Coordinates of C-alpha atoms in Angstrom, one line a residue:
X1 CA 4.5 12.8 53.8
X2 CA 6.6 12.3 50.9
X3 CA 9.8 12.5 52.6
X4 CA 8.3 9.7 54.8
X5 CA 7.3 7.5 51.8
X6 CA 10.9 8.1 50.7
X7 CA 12.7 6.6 53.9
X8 CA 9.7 3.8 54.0
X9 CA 11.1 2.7 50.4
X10 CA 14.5 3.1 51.2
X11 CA 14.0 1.0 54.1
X12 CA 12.1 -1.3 52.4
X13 CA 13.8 -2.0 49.0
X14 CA 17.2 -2.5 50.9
X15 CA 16.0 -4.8 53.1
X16 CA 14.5 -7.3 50.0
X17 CA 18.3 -6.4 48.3
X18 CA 20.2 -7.2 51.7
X19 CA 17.8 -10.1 52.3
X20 CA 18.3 -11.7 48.2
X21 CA 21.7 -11.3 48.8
X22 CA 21.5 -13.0 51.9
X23 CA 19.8 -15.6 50.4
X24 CA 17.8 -15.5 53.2
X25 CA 14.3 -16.8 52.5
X26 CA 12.3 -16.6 55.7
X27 CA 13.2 -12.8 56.2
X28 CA 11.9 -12.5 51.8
X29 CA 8.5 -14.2 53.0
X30 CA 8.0 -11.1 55.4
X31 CA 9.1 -8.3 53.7
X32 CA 7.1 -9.5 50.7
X33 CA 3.8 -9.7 52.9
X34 CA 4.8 -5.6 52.2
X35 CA 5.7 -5.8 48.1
X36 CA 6.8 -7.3 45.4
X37 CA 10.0 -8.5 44.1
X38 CA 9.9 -6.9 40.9
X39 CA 11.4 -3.5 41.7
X40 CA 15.0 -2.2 41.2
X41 CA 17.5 0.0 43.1
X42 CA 16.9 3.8 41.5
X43 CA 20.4 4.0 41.0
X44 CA 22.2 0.1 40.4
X45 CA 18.8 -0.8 39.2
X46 CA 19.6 -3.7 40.6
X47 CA 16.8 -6.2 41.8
X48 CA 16.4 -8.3 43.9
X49 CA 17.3 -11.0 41.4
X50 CA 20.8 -9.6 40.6
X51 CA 21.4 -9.1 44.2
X52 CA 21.2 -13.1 44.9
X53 CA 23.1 -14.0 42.0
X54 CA 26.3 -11.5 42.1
X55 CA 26.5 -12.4 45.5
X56 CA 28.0 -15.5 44.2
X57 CA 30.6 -13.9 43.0
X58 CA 33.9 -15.2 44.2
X59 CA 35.6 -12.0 44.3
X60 CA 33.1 -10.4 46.5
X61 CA 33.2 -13.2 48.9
X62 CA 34.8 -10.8 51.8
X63 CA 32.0 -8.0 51.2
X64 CA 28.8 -9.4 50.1
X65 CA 27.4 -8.4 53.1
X66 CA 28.0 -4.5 52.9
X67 CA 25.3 -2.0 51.7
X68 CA 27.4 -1.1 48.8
X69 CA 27.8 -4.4 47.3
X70 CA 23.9 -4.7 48.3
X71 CA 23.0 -1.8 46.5
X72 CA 23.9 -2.9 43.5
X73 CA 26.6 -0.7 42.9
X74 CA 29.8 -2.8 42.3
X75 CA 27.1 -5.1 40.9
X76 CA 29.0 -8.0 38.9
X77 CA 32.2 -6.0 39.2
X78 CA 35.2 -7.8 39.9
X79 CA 38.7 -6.4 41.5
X80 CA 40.6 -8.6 38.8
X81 CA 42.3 -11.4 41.2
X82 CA 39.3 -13.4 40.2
X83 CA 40.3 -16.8 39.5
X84 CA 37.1 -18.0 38.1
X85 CA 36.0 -20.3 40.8
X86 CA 32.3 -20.9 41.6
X87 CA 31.4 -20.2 45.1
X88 CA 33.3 -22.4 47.7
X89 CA 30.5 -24.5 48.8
X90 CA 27.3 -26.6 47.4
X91 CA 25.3 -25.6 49.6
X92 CA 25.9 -21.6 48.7
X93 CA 24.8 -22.2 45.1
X94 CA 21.4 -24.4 46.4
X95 CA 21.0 -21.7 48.8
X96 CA 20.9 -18.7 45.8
X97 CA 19.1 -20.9 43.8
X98 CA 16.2 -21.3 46.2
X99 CA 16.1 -17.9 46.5
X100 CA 15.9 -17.5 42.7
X101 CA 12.7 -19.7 42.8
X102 CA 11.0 -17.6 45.6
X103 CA 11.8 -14.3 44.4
X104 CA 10.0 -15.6 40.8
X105 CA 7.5 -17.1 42.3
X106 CA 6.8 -13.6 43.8
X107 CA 7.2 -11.6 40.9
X108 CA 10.9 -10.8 40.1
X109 CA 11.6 -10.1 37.0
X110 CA 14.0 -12.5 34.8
X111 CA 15.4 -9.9 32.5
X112 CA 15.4 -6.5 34.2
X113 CA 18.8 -4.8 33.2
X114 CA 21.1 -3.2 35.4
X115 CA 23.0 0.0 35.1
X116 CA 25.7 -2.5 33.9
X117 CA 23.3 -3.3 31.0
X118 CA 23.1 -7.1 32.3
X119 CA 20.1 -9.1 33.3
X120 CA 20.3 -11.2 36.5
X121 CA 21.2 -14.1 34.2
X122 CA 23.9 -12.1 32.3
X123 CA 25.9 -12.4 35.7
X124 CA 25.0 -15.7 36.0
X125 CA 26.9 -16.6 33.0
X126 CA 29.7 -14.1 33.1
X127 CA 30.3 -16.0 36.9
X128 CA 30.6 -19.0 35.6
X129 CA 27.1 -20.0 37.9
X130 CA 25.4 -22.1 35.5
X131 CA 23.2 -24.0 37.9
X132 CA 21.5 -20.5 38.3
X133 CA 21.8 -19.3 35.0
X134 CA 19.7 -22.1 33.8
X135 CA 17.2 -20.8 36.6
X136 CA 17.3 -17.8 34.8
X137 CA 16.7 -19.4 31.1
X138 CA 14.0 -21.7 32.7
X139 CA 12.1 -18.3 34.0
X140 CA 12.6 -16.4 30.6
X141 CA 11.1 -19.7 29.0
X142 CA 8.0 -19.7 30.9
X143 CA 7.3 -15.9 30.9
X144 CA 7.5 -15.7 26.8
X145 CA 5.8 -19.1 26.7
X146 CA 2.8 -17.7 28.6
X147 CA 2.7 -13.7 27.6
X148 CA 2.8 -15.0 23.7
X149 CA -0.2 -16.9 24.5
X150 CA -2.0 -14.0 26.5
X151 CA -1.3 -12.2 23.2
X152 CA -3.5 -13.7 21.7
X153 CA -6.8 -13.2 23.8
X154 CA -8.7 -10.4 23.9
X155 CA -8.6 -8.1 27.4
X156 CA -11.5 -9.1 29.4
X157 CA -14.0 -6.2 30.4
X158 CA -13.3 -4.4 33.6
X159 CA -15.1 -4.8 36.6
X160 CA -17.4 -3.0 38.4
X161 CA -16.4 -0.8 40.3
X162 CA -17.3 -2.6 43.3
X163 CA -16.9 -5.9 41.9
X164 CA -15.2 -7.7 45.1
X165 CA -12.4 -9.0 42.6
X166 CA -11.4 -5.2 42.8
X167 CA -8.8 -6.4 46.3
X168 CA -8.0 -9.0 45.0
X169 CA -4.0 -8.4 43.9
X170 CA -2.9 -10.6 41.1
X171 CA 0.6 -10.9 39.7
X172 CA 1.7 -13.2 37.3
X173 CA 5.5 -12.2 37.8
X174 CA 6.5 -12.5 34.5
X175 CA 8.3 -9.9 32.1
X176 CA 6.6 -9.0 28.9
X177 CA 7.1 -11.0 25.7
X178 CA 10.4 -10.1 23.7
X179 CA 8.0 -10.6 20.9
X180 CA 6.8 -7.1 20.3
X181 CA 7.3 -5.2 17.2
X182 CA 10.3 -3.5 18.6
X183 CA 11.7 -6.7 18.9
X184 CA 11.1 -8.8 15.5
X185 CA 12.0 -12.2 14.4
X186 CA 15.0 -10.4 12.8
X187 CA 15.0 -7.2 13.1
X188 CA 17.6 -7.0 16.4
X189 CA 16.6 -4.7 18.9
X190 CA 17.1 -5.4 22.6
X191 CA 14.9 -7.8 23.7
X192 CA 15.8 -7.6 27.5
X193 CA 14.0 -4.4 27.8
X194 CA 10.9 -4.3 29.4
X195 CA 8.0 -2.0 30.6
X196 CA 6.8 -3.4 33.6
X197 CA 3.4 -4.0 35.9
X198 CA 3.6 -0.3 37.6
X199 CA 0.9 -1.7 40.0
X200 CA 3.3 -2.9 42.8
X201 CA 3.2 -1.4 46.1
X202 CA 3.5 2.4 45.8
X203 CA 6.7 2.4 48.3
X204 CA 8.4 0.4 45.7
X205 CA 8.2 1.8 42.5
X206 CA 8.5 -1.3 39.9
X207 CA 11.0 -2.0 36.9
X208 CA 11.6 1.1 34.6
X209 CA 9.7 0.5 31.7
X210 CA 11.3 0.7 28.4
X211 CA 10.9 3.4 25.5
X212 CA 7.7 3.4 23.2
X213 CA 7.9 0.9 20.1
X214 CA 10.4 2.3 17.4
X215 CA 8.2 2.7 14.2
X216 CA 10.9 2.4 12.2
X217 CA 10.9 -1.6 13.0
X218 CA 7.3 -2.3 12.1
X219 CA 6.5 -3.9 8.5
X220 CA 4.3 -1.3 8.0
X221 CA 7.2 1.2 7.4
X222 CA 9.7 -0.7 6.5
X223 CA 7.4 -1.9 3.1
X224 CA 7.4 1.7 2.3
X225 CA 10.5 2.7 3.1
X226 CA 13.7 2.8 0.5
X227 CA 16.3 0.3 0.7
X228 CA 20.0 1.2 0.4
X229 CA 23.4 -1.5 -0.1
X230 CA 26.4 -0.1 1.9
X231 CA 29.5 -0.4 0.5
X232 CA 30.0 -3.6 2.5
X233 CA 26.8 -4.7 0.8
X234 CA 24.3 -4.5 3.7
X235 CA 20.8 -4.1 2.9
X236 CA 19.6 -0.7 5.0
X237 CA 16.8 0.1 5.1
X238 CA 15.5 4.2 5.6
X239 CA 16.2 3.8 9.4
X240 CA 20.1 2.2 8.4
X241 CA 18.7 -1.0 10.4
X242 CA 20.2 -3.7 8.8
X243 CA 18.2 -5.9 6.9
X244 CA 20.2 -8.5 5.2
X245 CA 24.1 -8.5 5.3
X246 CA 26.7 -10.7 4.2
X247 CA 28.2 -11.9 7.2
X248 CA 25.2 -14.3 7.0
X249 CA 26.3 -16.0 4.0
X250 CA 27.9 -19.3 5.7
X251 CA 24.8 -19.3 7.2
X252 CA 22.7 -19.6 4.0
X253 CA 25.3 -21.5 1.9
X254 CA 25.2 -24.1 4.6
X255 CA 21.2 -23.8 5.1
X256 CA 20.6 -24.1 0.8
X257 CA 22.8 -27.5 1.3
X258 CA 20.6 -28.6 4.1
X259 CA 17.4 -28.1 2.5
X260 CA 18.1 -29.5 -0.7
X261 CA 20.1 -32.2 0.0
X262 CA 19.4 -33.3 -3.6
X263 CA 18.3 -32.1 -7.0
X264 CA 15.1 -32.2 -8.7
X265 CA 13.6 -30.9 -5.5
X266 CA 10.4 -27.7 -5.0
X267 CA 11.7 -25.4 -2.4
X268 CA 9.8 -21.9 -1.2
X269 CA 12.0 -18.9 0.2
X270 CA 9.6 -16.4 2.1
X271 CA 11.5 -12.8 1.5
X272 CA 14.5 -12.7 -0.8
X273 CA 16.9 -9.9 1.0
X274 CA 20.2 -9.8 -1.0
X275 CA 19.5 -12.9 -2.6
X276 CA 22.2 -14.7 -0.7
X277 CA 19.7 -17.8 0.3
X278 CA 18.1 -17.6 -3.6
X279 CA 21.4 -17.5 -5.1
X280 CA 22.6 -20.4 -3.0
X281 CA 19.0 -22.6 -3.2
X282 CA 19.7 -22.6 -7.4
X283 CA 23.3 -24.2 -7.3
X284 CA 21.6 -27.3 -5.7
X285 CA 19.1 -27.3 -8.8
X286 CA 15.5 -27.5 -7.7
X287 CA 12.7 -28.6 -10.1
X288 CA 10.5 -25.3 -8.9
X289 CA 12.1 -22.5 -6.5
X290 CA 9.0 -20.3 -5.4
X291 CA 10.0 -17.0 -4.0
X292 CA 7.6 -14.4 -2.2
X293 CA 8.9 -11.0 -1.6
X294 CA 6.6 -8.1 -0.7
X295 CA 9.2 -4.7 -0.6
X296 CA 9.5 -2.8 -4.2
X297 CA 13.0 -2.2 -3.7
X298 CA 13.7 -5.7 -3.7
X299 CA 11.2 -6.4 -6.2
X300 CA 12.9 -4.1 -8.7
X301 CA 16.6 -5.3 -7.8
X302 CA 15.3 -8.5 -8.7
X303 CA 13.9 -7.6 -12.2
X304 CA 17.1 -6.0 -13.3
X305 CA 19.3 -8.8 -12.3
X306 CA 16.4 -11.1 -14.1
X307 CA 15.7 -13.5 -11.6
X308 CA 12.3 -14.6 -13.3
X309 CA 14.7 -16.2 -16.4
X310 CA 16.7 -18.2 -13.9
X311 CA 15.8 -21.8 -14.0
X312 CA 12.2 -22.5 -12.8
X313 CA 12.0 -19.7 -10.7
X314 CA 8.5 -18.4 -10.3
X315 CA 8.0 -14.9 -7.7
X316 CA 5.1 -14.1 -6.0
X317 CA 4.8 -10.3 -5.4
X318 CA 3.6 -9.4 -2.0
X319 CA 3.0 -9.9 1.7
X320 CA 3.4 -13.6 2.3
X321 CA 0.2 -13.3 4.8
X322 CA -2.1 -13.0 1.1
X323 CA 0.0 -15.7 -0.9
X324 CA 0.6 -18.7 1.3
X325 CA -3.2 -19.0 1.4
X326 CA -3.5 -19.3 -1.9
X327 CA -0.8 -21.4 -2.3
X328 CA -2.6 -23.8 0.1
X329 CA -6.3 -23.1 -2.0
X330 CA -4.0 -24.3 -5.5
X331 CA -2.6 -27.4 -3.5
X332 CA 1.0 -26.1 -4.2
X333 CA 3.3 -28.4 -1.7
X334 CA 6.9 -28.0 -1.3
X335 CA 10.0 -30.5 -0.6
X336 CA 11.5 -27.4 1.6
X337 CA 10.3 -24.2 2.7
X338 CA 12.4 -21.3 4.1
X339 CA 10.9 -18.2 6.5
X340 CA 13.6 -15.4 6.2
X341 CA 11.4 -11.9 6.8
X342 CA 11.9 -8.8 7.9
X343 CA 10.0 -6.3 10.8
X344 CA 7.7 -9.3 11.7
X345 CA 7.4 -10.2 15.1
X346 CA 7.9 -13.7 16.6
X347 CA 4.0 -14.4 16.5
X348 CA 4.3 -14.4 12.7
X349 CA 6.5 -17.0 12.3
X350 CA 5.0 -19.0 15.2
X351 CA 1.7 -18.2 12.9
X352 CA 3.4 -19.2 9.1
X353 CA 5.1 -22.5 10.8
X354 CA 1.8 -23.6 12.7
X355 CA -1.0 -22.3 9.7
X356 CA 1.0 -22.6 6.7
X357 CA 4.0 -25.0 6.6
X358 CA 2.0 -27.8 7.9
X359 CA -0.3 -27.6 4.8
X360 CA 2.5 -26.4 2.1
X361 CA 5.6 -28.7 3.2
X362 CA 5.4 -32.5 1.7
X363 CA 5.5 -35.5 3.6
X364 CA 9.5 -35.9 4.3
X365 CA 10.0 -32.1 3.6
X366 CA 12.0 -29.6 5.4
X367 CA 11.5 -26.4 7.1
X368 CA 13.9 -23.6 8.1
X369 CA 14.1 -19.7 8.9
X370 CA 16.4 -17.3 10.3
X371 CA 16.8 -17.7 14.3
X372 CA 17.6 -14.1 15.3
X373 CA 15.4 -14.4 18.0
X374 CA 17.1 -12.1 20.9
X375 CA 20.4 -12.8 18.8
X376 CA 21.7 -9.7 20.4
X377 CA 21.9 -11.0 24.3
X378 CA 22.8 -14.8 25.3
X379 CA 20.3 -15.1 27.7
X380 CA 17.3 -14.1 24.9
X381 CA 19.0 -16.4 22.8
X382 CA 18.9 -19.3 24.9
X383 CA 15.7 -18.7 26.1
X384 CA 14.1 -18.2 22.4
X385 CA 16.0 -21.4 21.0
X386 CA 14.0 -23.4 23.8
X387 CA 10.4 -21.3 23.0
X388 CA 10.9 -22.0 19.1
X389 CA 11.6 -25.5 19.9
X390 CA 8.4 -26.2 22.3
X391 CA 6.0 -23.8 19.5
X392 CA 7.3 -25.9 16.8
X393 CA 6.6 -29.2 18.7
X394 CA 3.1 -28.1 19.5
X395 CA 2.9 -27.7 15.9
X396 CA 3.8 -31.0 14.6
X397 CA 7.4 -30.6 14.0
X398 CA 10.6 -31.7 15.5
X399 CA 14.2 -29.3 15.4
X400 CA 17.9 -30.0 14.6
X401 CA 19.8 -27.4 15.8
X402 CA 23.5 -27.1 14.0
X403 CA 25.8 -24.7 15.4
X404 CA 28.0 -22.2 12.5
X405 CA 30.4 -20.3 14.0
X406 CA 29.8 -16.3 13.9
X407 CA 33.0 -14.3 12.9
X408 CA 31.9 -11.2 15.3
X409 CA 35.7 -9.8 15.4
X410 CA 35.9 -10.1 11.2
X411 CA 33.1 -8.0 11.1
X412 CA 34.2 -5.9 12.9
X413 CA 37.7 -5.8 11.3
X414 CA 36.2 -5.6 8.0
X415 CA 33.5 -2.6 9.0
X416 CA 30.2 -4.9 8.3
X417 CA 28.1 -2.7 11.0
X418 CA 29.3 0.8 9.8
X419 CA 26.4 2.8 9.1
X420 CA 24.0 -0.1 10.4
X421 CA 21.4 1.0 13.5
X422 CA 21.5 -2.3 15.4
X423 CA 23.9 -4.7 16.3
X424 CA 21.6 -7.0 15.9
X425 CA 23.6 -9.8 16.1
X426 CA 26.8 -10.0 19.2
X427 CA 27.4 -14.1 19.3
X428 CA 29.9 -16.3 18.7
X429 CA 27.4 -19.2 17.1
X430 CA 24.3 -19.4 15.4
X431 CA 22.0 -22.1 15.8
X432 CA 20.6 -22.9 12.3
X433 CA 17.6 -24.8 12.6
X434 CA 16.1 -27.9 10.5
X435 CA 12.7 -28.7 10.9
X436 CA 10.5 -32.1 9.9
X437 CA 7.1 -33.3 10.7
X438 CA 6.9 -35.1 13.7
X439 CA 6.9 -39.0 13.0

């Protein structure tokens, strides 16, 4: 029996890869009377999704028909006589991307990784297919969009039993949230990992879920843990992930000058790190510079280099979850206000901006934070930048994005990451983000 199960899947799963890859919709709309599209190949772990893109691939024009190329397992490869081009025809690239749209509209996954380590939008870009990688971003968008609101209801009671609802087969099709603790606003972890509905049909067995959380990334632990420089001065902390490191300060030299673009101004900074943003925040010279920092390591690094005789500094030691509502109760308001924290997920920043900022920012004011959102993958980049942007809109507020350019090779060349984790950070830009209230 389970030898027969075996050759139905095999069967099965490489007809949905041969048909993807086809880009052959009517035979998708019968095999799928049979499954879903969010599986992958046991061995390529290729789905269906990387199938229709990487047969795109101008180099694999001559074979993209042959059950190894199906399979997965030259899956994005290229024979190096690729000349870049997209593929030869229009109608080729409207052809994959209607299959895109079926296969997520029947429960492919958008960031499934493959053996290659690459999502189906991963190829996307690296083939130069941006029509279909914007598919890709698109889908991304809407699955976050909707699991970080299903994240905030409670699970409704089972059924009966023999409640009729019990046939009925329900799939949204859409990958869990990247918003997890084991992927926080900036602690980087890999948010293309996923752990999947295993409730597909049994001949198909559905994406490989991920590992278990890391503890070592919640806030929980990281508030007690001890916090260590590196000789490059990187904050560790007791896990070596990174929590602050100077490669970042362009980043906050340039944010400082953004939020203050004059004197004489209040400013909050929610979690002072190295200092780098602090340090940077009192050379514009702000009437009041509020700082809220919860870890004792910190806390202590900043009595012994006397941060509370700077000029009109005033720190508020804790979580910022206990002081920005008093803040609110004393009617404190601020001309800018900065979210840098670390082990948080997404949700608490989505929660500070939308419960918080709106009551502590002045009329004219600024906002900004850290956007490490899925900073360690393109595709979870792109697709964060456009979540953060539609959140903050619901909010009230409206974003400017300005692109700094990320010296990855200089940090490597200068050993920033030794000892560190994470990479949580592999692009060329970073998209620093100024918010105001919408007008």
């Amino acid at each position: 029996m389970a030898e027969e199960e075996e050759i139905e899947y095999d069967t099965l799963a490489q007809s949905v890869l041969l048909a993807s890859s086809q880009h052959d919709i009517p035979a998708l709309r019968k095999l799928l009377h049979n499954c879903r599209a969010n599986f992958q190949d046991p061995e390529s772990l290729s789905s269906p999704l990387h199938a229709a893109i990487a047969a795109c691939d101008p180099d694999l024009s001559d074979s993209k028909n042959n059950d190894e190329h199906v399979n997965g397992t030259t899956n994005g490869a290229t024979n190096g006589t690729s000349n870049g081009d997209l593929p030869d025809t229009k109608t080729e690239l409207e052809q994959a991307a209607a299959t895109l749209k079926y296969l997520l509209q029947n429960g492919a996954i958008w960031n499934d990784l493959d053996a290659n380590n690459e999502t189906p939008g991963c190829i996307a870009k690296r083939l130069g297919l941006d029509p279909l990688y914007d598919i890709m971003v698109d889908a991304g968008v809407r699955a976050e969009l909707l699991l970080n609101r299903l994240d905030g209801y409670e699970a409704l009671p089972e059924a009966d039993s023999d409640s009729e609802e019990d046939d009925v087969n329900i799939d949204i099709g859409a990958a869990p949230a990247m918003t997890t603790d084991e992927n926080p606003s900036n602690v980087k972890d890999d948010p293309s990992s996923t752990t999947e509905d295993t409730s597909s049909t049994p001949n198909i067995p559905a994406s490989n879920p991920s590992p278990p959380p890391d503890p070592s990334l919640t806030n929980s632990t990281y508030l007690s843990s001890t916090l260590t420089p590196t000789p490059t001065n990187t904050l560790l902390d007791a896990s070596s992930n990174g929590v602050m490191m100077t490669w970042e300060t362009p980043i906050m030299t340039r944010t400082a000058t953004l939020l203050l673009p004059t004197p004489n101004l209040r400013v909050l900074n929610i979690g002072h790190g190295l200092g780098i943003l602090d340090n940077a925040l009192q050379t514009h010279s702000p009437a009041s510079h509020h700082i809220i920092e919860a870890h004792p390591t910190v806390l202590s690094q900043m009595r012994s280099n006397n941060w509370s005789a700077k000029p009109n500094i005033v720190i508020h030691e804790g979580r910022w979850q206990d002081i920005a509502p008093n803040l609110l109760e004393q009617g404190e308001t601020f001309d800018a206000i900065y979210f840098d924290t670390f082990a948080e997920p997404y949700s608490a920043l989505r929660t500070f901006f939308s419960e918080f900022v709106v009551g502590l920012l002045s009329e004219g004011g600024r906002f900004g934070f850290f956007m490490g959102c899925g900073a360690d993958r393109r595709i979870c980049y792109d697709v964060y930048t456009k979540v953060v942007k539609m959140d903050l809109f619901e909010a009230g507020f409206e974003v400017e994005w300005e692109e700094i350019e990320v010296d990855v090779g200089g940090m490597e060349e200068r050993g920033e990451w030794e000892g560190v984790r994470r990479r949580y950070w592999v692009l060329d830009e970073y998209r620093l983000p100024i918010c105001r209230f919408l007008e």
